Every structure is written in structure tokens, then in C-alpha cells.
Amino acid sequence: MLIEDRKEWPRNRLGRKARTPREYGSTMFDKVLIANRGEIALRIIRTCKELGIATVAVHTTVDQDAMHVRMADEAVCIGHPLSAKSKESYLSELNIIAACEITGADAIHPGYGFLSENSEFVEKVNEIGIKFIGPNSEHVRIMGDKIEAKTVMRSLGVPCVPGVEEGLDSFDDVRNAALTLGFPLIIKAAAGGGGRGMRLTNGLDDLEGAYERSRYEAQLSFGNDKVYLERFLGNGRHIEIQVFGDGRGNAIHFGERDCTIQRRHQKLLEETPSPVIDRQTRQSIGETCSRAIAQLGYEGAGTIEFLYQQGQFYFIEMNTRLQVEHPVTEAVFGIDLVEEQLRIAAGYSLSHRQEDLVSSGHAIEARINAESVPGFIPCPGQVDLFHSPGGLGVRMDSALYNGYTIPPHYDSLVGKLVVHAANRDAAIARLDRALAELIVHPIATTVPLFQHLIADPRFRSGDYDIQWLESWIGDFNGTEVL
Ligand code: ADP
């Protein structure tokens, strides 16, 4: 399918916006290949089905009985025989492109992780006439280099974390930059992700060790040892803005998500609205973000991440894909963000004007990882009994089923429990109720952690920073509750 001018949303006989496959007709993709696995692959398949788009799953031999394989219309094994390695399967550009050609898929949805932020892959796919559902390769490339991302964002009027904006090639450069910036500092990998390659340093004594460890980890994880320095904003909160651009200079935002509850710089629980952001602040930072995105000519979904400290926003990075935590935004706006992605990629204009977007109530997501707390040790294995919570305002995105074996080779996220209610207190009560209903027997999960966390008065007060959960886990380890 070729994309020409932006299309207006098709109207049905009654003049309403079309939603059904028949109404989209030939103006939508015929077949989308989902280059991912687990809950996110299933999530994307669901929207495609509702829009009448055929789906192709890809998988390894280990994943041949996975739910995304069962739910897709077609499935292609892209794994090296008997190998479950991501490198030889979900990360294999060649295998995924071949799977598109075999099945005649006209677009690829990358989900999150894997190839979702690989600019070379985006370029290759688009070059051969398959539409990558996401921004163009240049925007993926810019945002994939966190140093360049900050330079570009700053030039677009987005406030950034104070730091050194060029790669530091030697320890002497690092030392000089650190002395200029002042301690405490955080050393970060330019190509970073998933909290890897990040090291806190409190003074010259531990600077060299932190620099070496950060470079080593960056090289190991990303094949690139470029690092940079930032002021450490330990009392900040993680606030991110969901944006969408149409690639033609129009953009909207869907408010914020608060992802301050983190362990080892990785999110565990996310919510919207943030307990610390008022309407005016939201509007102001939201407008700053959509203006930047519009100026960039950005296409598709993006998330602009900030640390928020003492009433100020500091940009840290932009993710050029769908986020794990997107369902909380969907819950309060009642909008399917994957449908938005598909529409934009198929050449439609944005489906909403900023002034028409209304959010209602409060949503929280708890990441259900197959990990035993408090050590967070991965616990793969066979699920004998799976029971998903339900009821009003409860959404469980998971690819688990009775008898499924969670493989040890991939991420330990096995589900996302999302609740929506009129306000924060009601959402916490609903999450508590839903957590008690969830059964993943006999696999250890993060459920007990959340049960204790949401009962804690400090969590309930909404008053904490990005470091709080780790200290709380320390206290929680000392208890005999688990
Ligand atoms: P990644 O891409 O690896 O996830 P991010 O830059 O998004 O890395 O940062 C992840 C988390 O690390 C943030 O949410 C925050 O908790 C912490 N972090 C990052 N930069 C800083 C900083 N300058 N000061 C304090 N904490 C930071």
C-alpha cells in the first residue's frame, strides 16, 4: 500500500467516523507482521483484528505454542532451529523481512524492545516498500543517541537535564566535565536503554571506577561504549508525556504518566494522572512537547521522558515507539493507541484535535514479572493454573494460559494489570482487589510486592521520588511478611 497525501478519516452513511473494517476498506493495511512476542504481540493482534487487518506472528521454536502464535492469522518460525536466541530470531532483520515477503505483509509493527528502535532496520524495511509502523529512520536514529536527542530537544525548546552533551573519549575528559558540572553525577550510555550502563558517582574517588564500569556495560549491552554525564537528580520523579505526530507538522499529546516507582532504573508501576502534576502544568509541558514534535515533523507515537524536580522538567530521553505502560493512557482517554499508530502509518491525519481530548478518572498499571521478590530472581517454568482478574475497570494484558511454559530466554514480564477508577484512591482499591484475584500457580511473581506497596501510607500519599522504592524494598526485605 502506497502512502500519498494524508487521508481524512472515512465517514460512514451517518457521517460518523468509520471504525469498522468495511468502512476503512482498502485504505488500511491488508496484513501486518508483528515483530515481537508475548503480551505486546497479542495486544497489537487484538487491534488489528478489530480493524479487519490480517496478522502474521513470528516466533522461535521455543515459542511455537505461545499465545501470539495461536492468535495470529499466520505464523512464521524465524528462529534458528533449536535456538531460542533473540539475536538469531526476534532481532534478525533478515529473517523478519523474509517472513514479510513470504506472507505478503505490507507493514511491520515492532512493539517495544527488539527492533523497535533500530534505525537501520527501519530504513531497510521502508526501502523495500514495507511500511514500518513508527517514525522515519532519521528520527529513530536521533533519539537512539541520547546525546544527540538532548541537543535536538534543547534546540526545540524542551528543557534538558544539565550535563555534558558530547561523548567523552577519555578519563581526562570525564574528570574535567565532572569538575565543571559538580557531584553527584550519573554516567550514562549514549545508546542506553533498560537502565543499563548507568552509574552514580558521588565524587572524584569513585569517578574512574564508575566511568570504566559504565563503558564496559554499554559496550556489552549496546555494542557502543559512548558515555555522557548528567547531574544526578535523585529527588526527582519520572514523568513522561505521550505524543503523536502525523509526520506533516501536526501533533497532539495525551498528558503524562508517572513512572516514579522504579527499581534499578526500571519501571514497576505506572499511573496517570500523576499525583504531583496539576492541570496547568500538564497543559504547559504537553504543549511544549507537541510543539517540538510538530516542528520535527515526527510521525507516529512517541514518549518524551522527563525527571521532574522542584516544579521543573528536565528531558532525559525520547522513546520512538509504543511504551509498555501505554494502557494507562488508553484507560483514561478511552482511546486505542495502537489503532492511532496504524492509522497514522496508513497515511491518515490525527484522529483527534487537542481540545477534544478529555481524560477521565485515574489508571494504574502493575507490571507482573515472573520473578520472586524480594530478590527479583527470574522464575520461568510451567504455569499449571492461570486466572486473570476481571470486573469493571480491570484490564489484564497477558499471553499466559493454563499449561504454558514461561521460557527462560526472554524478558520476565508476563502480564500487565491495569485498573481504571474514578480517582486515585478508588484505583488503588481496585488494584488491590484485582491483585488478589490473579493466579499464576506455581510461578513466583511481583504480585506480593505490589500488595504490600499499595498498602504503604507513603505510596498512598503519592509523595515519593525515583529512589524511594529501592529504600522501601530494603525495609520490606527486613519484614517477615514474605
Ligand atoms: P533508560 O533508557 O536506560 O531507561 P533513562 O535515561 O530513561 O534510561 O533513565 C531511566 C531512569 O534512570 C530514570 O527514570 C531515572 O529514574 C534514572 N535517571 C536517569 N537519568 C537520571 C539523572 N540525571 N538523575 C537521576 N536519575 C536519573
GROMACS .gro file of C-alpha atoms in nm, residues 181-457:
model
  277
  181LEU     CA    1   2.924   2.004   3.650
  182GLY     CA    2   2.969   1.917   4.017
  183PHE     CA    3   2.870   1.599   4.206
  184PRO     CA    4   2.663   1.382   4.242
  185LEU     CA    5   2.664   1.277   3.880
  186ILE     CA    6   2.527   0.997   3.672
  187ILE     CA    7   2.730   0.841   3.392
  188LYS     CA    8   2.502   0.713   3.116
  189ALA     CA    9   2.540   0.517   2.794
  190ALA     CA   10   2.461   0.724   2.483
  191ALA     CA   11   2.290   0.422   2.328
  192GLY     CA   12   2.136   0.318   2.661
  193GLY     CA   13   1.807   0.153   2.743
  194GLY     CA   14   1.650  -0.057   3.016
  195GLY     CA   15   1.852   0.122   3.285
  196ARG     CA   16   2.175  -0.046   3.170
  197GLY     CA   17   2.512   0.129   3.153
  198MET     CA   18   2.415   0.383   3.419
  199ARG     CA   19   2.642   0.458   3.715
  200LEU     CA   20   2.603   0.705   4.001
  201THR     CA   21   2.915   0.878   4.127
  202ASN     CA   22   2.947   1.097   4.434
  203GLY     CA   23   3.297   1.235   4.394
  204LEU     CA   24   3.639   1.208   4.230
  205ASP     CA   25   3.720   0.898   4.439
  206ASP     CA   26   3.476   0.670   4.262
  207LEU     CA   27   3.464   0.854   3.929
  208GLU     CA   28   3.713   0.644   3.735
  209GLY     CA   29   3.564   0.314   3.851
  210ALA     CA   30   3.213   0.430   3.763
  211TYR     CA   31   3.331   0.552   3.420
  212GLU     CA   32   3.501   0.221   3.340
  213ARG     CA   33   3.205   0.013   3.455
  214SER     CA   34   2.960   0.225   3.262
  215ARG     CA   35   3.166   0.197   2.941
  216TYR     CA   36   3.210  -0.176   2.985
  217GLU     CA   37   2.838  -0.233   3.039
  218ALA     CA   38   2.749  -0.004   2.748
  219GLN     CA   39   2.980  -0.195   2.515
  220LEU     CA   40   2.844  -0.528   2.634
  221SER     CA   41   2.476  -0.430   2.610
  222PHE     CA   42   2.469  -0.197   2.311
  223GLY     CA   43   2.794  -0.261   2.122
  224ASN     CA   44   2.878   0.108   2.174
  225ASP     CA   45   3.081   0.238   2.467
  226LYS     CA   46   2.998   0.607   2.420
  227VAL     CA   47   2.900   0.758   2.755
  228TYR     CA   48   2.800   1.103   2.883
  229LEU     CA   49   2.747   1.280   3.214
  230GLU     CA   50   2.439   1.426   3.376
  231ARG     CA   51   2.363   1.590   3.708
  232PHE     CA   52   2.203   1.327   3.931
  233LEU     CA   53   1.851   1.441   4.016
  234GLY     CA   54   1.780   1.185   4.287
  235ASN     CA   55   1.482   1.365   4.434
  236GLY     CA   56   1.304   1.382   4.102
  237ARG     CA   57   1.004   1.196   3.973
  238HIS     CA   58   0.985   1.023   3.636
  239ILE     CA   59   0.715   1.198   3.435
  240GLU     CA   60   0.665   1.120   3.066
  241ILE     CA   61   0.442   1.273   2.802
  242GLN     CA   62   0.268   1.063   2.537
  243VAL     CA   63   0.275   1.236   2.199
  244PHE     CA   64   0.157   1.158   1.847
  245GLY     CA   65   0.263   1.330   1.528
  246ASP     CA   66   0.129   1.292   1.175
  247GLY     CA   67   0.466   1.348   1.006
  248ARG     CA   68   0.332   1.666   0.844
  249GLY     CA   69   0.383   1.912   1.124
  250ASN     CA   70   0.076   1.832   1.333
  251ALA     CA   71   0.099   1.682   1.680
  252ILE     CA   72  -0.106   1.620   1.992
  253HIS     CA   73  -0.028   1.499   2.343
  254PHE     CA   74  -0.213   1.265   2.577
  255GLY     CA   75  -0.092   1.408   2.908
  256GLU     CA   76   0.154   1.241   3.140
  257ARG     CA   77   0.233   0.909   3.300
  258ASP     CA   78   0.407   0.898   3.635
  259CYS     CA   79   0.666   0.617   3.642
  260THR     CA   80   0.847   0.713   3.962
  261ILE     CA   81   0.808   0.367   4.117
  262GLN     CA   82   1.129   0.206   3.986
  263ARG     CA   83   1.388  -0.048   4.080
  264ARG     CA   84   1.736  -0.027   3.927
  265HIS     CA   85   1.611   0.250   3.696
  266GLN     CA   86   1.339   0.020   3.564
  267LYS     CA   87   0.969   0.093   3.596
  268LEU     CA   88   0.749  -0.135   3.804
  269LEU     CA   89   0.425   0.060   3.844
  270GLU     CA   90   0.292   0.348   3.637
  271GLU     CA   91  -0.008   0.574   3.675
  272THR     CA   92  -0.191   0.863   3.522
  273PRO     CA   93  -0.260   1.137   3.616
  274SER     CA   94   0.049   1.196   3.828
  275PRO     CA   95  -0.029   1.279   4.191
  276VAL     CA   96   0.202   1.584   4.160
  277ILE     CA   97   0.101   1.739   3.827
  278ASP     CA   98  -0.184   1.989   3.809
  279ARG     CA   99  -0.388   2.081   3.505
  280GLN     CA  100  -0.189   2.392   3.420
  281THR     CA  101   0.149   2.219   3.448
  282ARG     CA  102   0.020   1.932   3.233
  283GLN     CA  103  -0.105   2.168   2.968
  284SER     CA  104   0.216   2.365   2.962
  285ILE     CA  105   0.459   2.070   2.936
  286GLY     CA  106   0.220   1.889   2.700
  287GLU     CA  107   0.219   2.189   2.466
  288THR     CA  108   0.598   2.218   2.481
  289CYS     CA  109   0.623   1.852   2.377
  290SER     CA  110   0.368   1.861   2.098
  291ARG     CA  111   0.520   2.179   1.960
  292ALA     CA  112   0.864   2.013   1.950
  293ILE     CA  113   0.725   1.703   1.783
  294ALA     CA  114   0.532   1.908   1.529
  295GLN     CA  115   0.844   2.109   1.442
  296LEU     CA  116   1.039   1.791   1.399
  297GLY     CA  117   0.776   1.657   1.158
  298TYR     CA  118   0.762   1.344   1.373
  299GLU     CA  119   0.534   1.058   1.269
  300GLY     CA  120   0.355   0.817   1.500
  301ALA     CA  121   0.367   0.752   1.873
  302GLY     CA  122   0.643   0.880   2.095
  303THR     CA  123   0.713   0.930   2.462
  304ILE     CA  124   0.913   1.222   2.592
  305GLU     CA  125   1.064   1.134   2.927
  306PHE     CA  126   1.149   1.384   3.199
  307LEU     CA  127   1.274   1.399   3.551
  308TYR     CA  128   1.054   1.642   3.744
  309GLN     CA  129   1.210   1.808   4.044
  310GLN     CA  130   1.103   2.119   4.236
  311GLY     CA  131   0.848   2.217   3.977
  312GLN     CA  132   1.092   2.192   3.683
  313PHE     CA  133   1.100   1.943   3.396
  314TYR     CA  134   1.430   1.801   3.271
  315PHE     CA  135   1.427   1.597   2.950
  316ILE     CA  136   1.619   1.267   2.972
  317GLU     CA  137   1.520   1.078   2.658
  318MET     CA  138   1.256   1.012   2.396
  319ASN     CA  139   1.126   0.666   2.309
  320THR     CA  140   1.016   0.641   1.948
  321ARG     CA  141   0.774   0.352   1.994
  322LEU     CA  142   0.479   0.226   2.193
  323GLN     CA  143   0.561   0.210   2.565
  324VAL     CA  144   0.495  -0.088   2.792
  325GLU     CA  145   0.279   0.140   3.008
  326HIS     CA  146   0.062   0.282   2.725
  327PRO     CA  147  -0.259   0.116   2.859
  328VAL     CA  148  -0.293   0.364   3.148
  329THR     CA  149  -0.322   0.644   2.892
  330GLU     CA  150  -0.571   0.437   2.691
  331ALA     CA  151  -0.778   0.383   3.005
  332VAL     CA  152  -0.822   0.749   3.096
  333PHE     CA  153  -0.872   0.873   2.737
  334GLY     CA  154  -1.075   0.575   2.614
  335ILE     CA  155  -0.859   0.567   2.300
  336ASP     CA  156  -0.680   0.274   2.136
  337LEU     CA  157  -0.323   0.397   2.083
  338VAL     CA  158  -0.233   0.103   1.857
  339GLU     CA  159  -0.520   0.200   1.628
  340GLU     CA  160  -0.378   0.552   1.623
  341GLN     CA  161  -0.040   0.413   1.525
  342LEU     CA  162  -0.191   0.205   1.245
  343ARG     CA  163  -0.398   0.497   1.118
  344ILE     CA  164  -0.102   0.736   1.108
  345ALA     CA  165   0.119   0.476   0.942
  346ALA     CA  166  -0.151   0.416   0.681
  347GLY     CA  167  -0.148   0.783   0.593
  348TYR     CA  168  -0.442   0.921   0.791
  349SER     CA  169  -0.441   1.251   0.972
  350LEU     CA  170  -0.453   1.263   1.353
  351SER     CA  171  -0.791   1.144   1.468
  352HIS     CA  172  -0.833   1.400   1.748
  353ARG     CA  173  -0.780   1.767   1.797
  354GLN     CA  174  -0.604   1.857   2.121
  355GLU     CA  175  -0.905   2.045   2.252
  356ASP     CA  176  -1.130   1.741   2.201
  357LEU     CA  177  -0.917   1.509   2.414
  358VAL     CA  178  -1.069   1.455   2.756
  359SER     CA  179  -0.921   1.232   3.022
  360SER     CA  180  -1.132   1.086   3.295
  361GLY     CA  181  -1.051   0.915   3.624
  362HIS     CA  182  -0.727   0.750   3.732
  363ALA     CA  183  -0.542   0.446   3.594
  364ILE     CA  184  -0.260   0.236   3.741
  365GLU     CA  185  -0.054  -0.041   3.582
  366ALA     CA  186   0.134  -0.304   3.781
  367ARG     CA  187   0.398  -0.500   3.590
  368ILE     CA  188   0.357  -0.867   3.665
  369ASN     CA  189   0.703  -1.018   3.628
  370ALA     CA  190   0.781  -1.386   3.675
  371GLU     CA  191   1.030  -1.301   3.948
  372SER     CA  192   1.048  -1.394   4.311
  373VAL     CA  193   1.054  -1.094   4.543
  374PRO     CA  194   1.238  -0.956   4.726
  375GLY     CA  195   1.540  -1.078   4.525
  376PHE     CA  196   1.377  -1.026   4.183
  377ILE     CA  197   1.519  -1.358   4.063
  378PRO     CA  198   1.355  -1.467   3.734
  379CYS     CA  199   1.126  -1.769   3.781
  380PRO     CA  200   1.046  -1.926   3.445
  381GLY     CA  201   0.859  -2.255   3.432
  382GLN     CA  202   0.524  -2.416   3.366
  383VAL     CA  203   0.205  -2.238   3.468
  384ASP     CA  204  -0.038  -2.501   3.596
  385LEU     CA  205  -0.317  -2.260   3.673
  386PHE     CA  206  -0.370  -1.912   3.537
  387HIS     CA  207  -0.661  -1.699   3.645
  388SER     CA  208  -0.692  -1.348   3.511
  389PRO     CA  209  -0.863  -1.082   3.722
  390GLY     CA  210  -1.165  -0.910   3.571
  391GLY     CA  211  -1.463  -0.695   3.651
  392LEU     CA  212  -1.533  -0.327   3.599
  393GLY     CA  213  -1.226  -0.116   3.526
  394VAL     CA  214  -0.982  -0.410   3.515
  395ARG     CA  215  -0.767  -0.500   3.215
  396MET     CA  216  -0.514  -0.780   3.211
  397ASP     CA  217  -0.276  -0.783   2.915
  398SER     CA  218  -0.101  -1.117   2.926
  399ALA     CA  219  -0.008  -1.402   2.696
  400LEU     CA  220  -0.026  -1.661   2.976
  401TYR     CA  221  -0.260  -1.960   2.971
  402ASN     CA  222  -0.302  -2.283   3.168
  403GLY     CA  223  -0.020  -2.520   3.085
  404TYR     CA  224   0.201  -2.254   2.923
  405THR     CA  225   0.571  -2.275   2.997
  406ILE     CA  226   0.739  -1.938   3.054
  407PRO     CA  227   1.072  -1.973   2.873
  408PRO     CA  228   1.388  -1.855   3.048
  409HIS     CA  229   1.525  -1.686   2.735
  410TYR     CA  230   1.327  -1.364   2.726
  411ASP     CA  231   1.202  -1.079   2.943
  412SER     CA  232   1.034  -1.179   3.269
  413LEU     CA  233   0.731  -0.952   3.213
  414VAL     CA  234   0.437  -1.192   3.185
  415GLY     CA  235   0.147  -0.955   3.227
  416LYS     CA  236   0.028  -0.603   3.289
  417LEU     CA  237  -0.256  -0.550   3.529
  418VAL     CA  238  -0.424  -0.219   3.456
  419VAL     CA  239  -0.705  -0.070   3.663
  420HIS     CA  240  -0.917   0.236   3.600
  421ALA     CA  241  -1.145   0.408   3.850
  422ALA     CA  242  -1.287   0.750   3.932
  423ASN     CA  243  -0.991   0.869   4.139
  424ARG     CA  244  -0.655   0.751   4.278
  425ASP     CA  245  -0.791   0.602   4.600
  426ALA     CA  246  -1.056   0.408   4.412
  427ALA     CA  247  -0.797   0.287   4.160
  428ILE     CA  248  -0.570   0.164   4.442
  429ALA     CA  249  -0.864  -0.023   4.599
  430ARG     CA  250  -0.945  -0.177   4.262
  431LEU     CA  251  -0.582  -0.279   4.207
  432ASP     CA  252  -0.576  -0.441   4.550
  433ARG     CA  253  -0.890  -0.636   4.469
  434ALA     CA  254  -0.761  -0.740   4.124
  435LEU     CA  255  -0.417  -0.847   4.252
  436ALA     CA  256  -0.590  -1.083   4.494
  437GLU     CA  257  -0.777  -1.243   4.204
  438LEU     CA  258  -0.467  -1.306   3.992
  439ILE     CA  259  -0.336  -1.663   4.000
  440VAL     CA  260  -0.018  -1.773   3.819
  441HIS     CA  261   0.037  -2.101   4.002
  442PRO     CA  262   0.307  -2.211   4.091
  443ILE     CA  263   0.519  -1.928   3.944
  444ALA     CA  264   0.654  -1.661   4.178
  445THR     CA  265   0.557  -1.312   4.061
  446THR     CA  266   0.577  -0.948   4.165
  447VAL     CA  267   0.216  -0.963   4.296
  448PRO     CA  268   0.314  -0.974   4.669
  449LEU     CA  269   0.540  -0.673   4.619
  450PHE     CA  270   0.251  -0.467   4.482
  451GLN     CA  271   0.015  -0.587   4.754
  452HIS     CA  272   0.250  -0.451   5.019
  453LEU     CA  273   0.345  -0.143   4.824
  454ILE     CA  274  -0.007  -0.015   4.767
  455ALA     CA  275  -0.089  -0.068   5.136
  456ASP     CA  276   0.201   0.155   5.238
  457PRO     CA  277   0.096   0.502   5.362
   0.00000   0.00000   0.00000
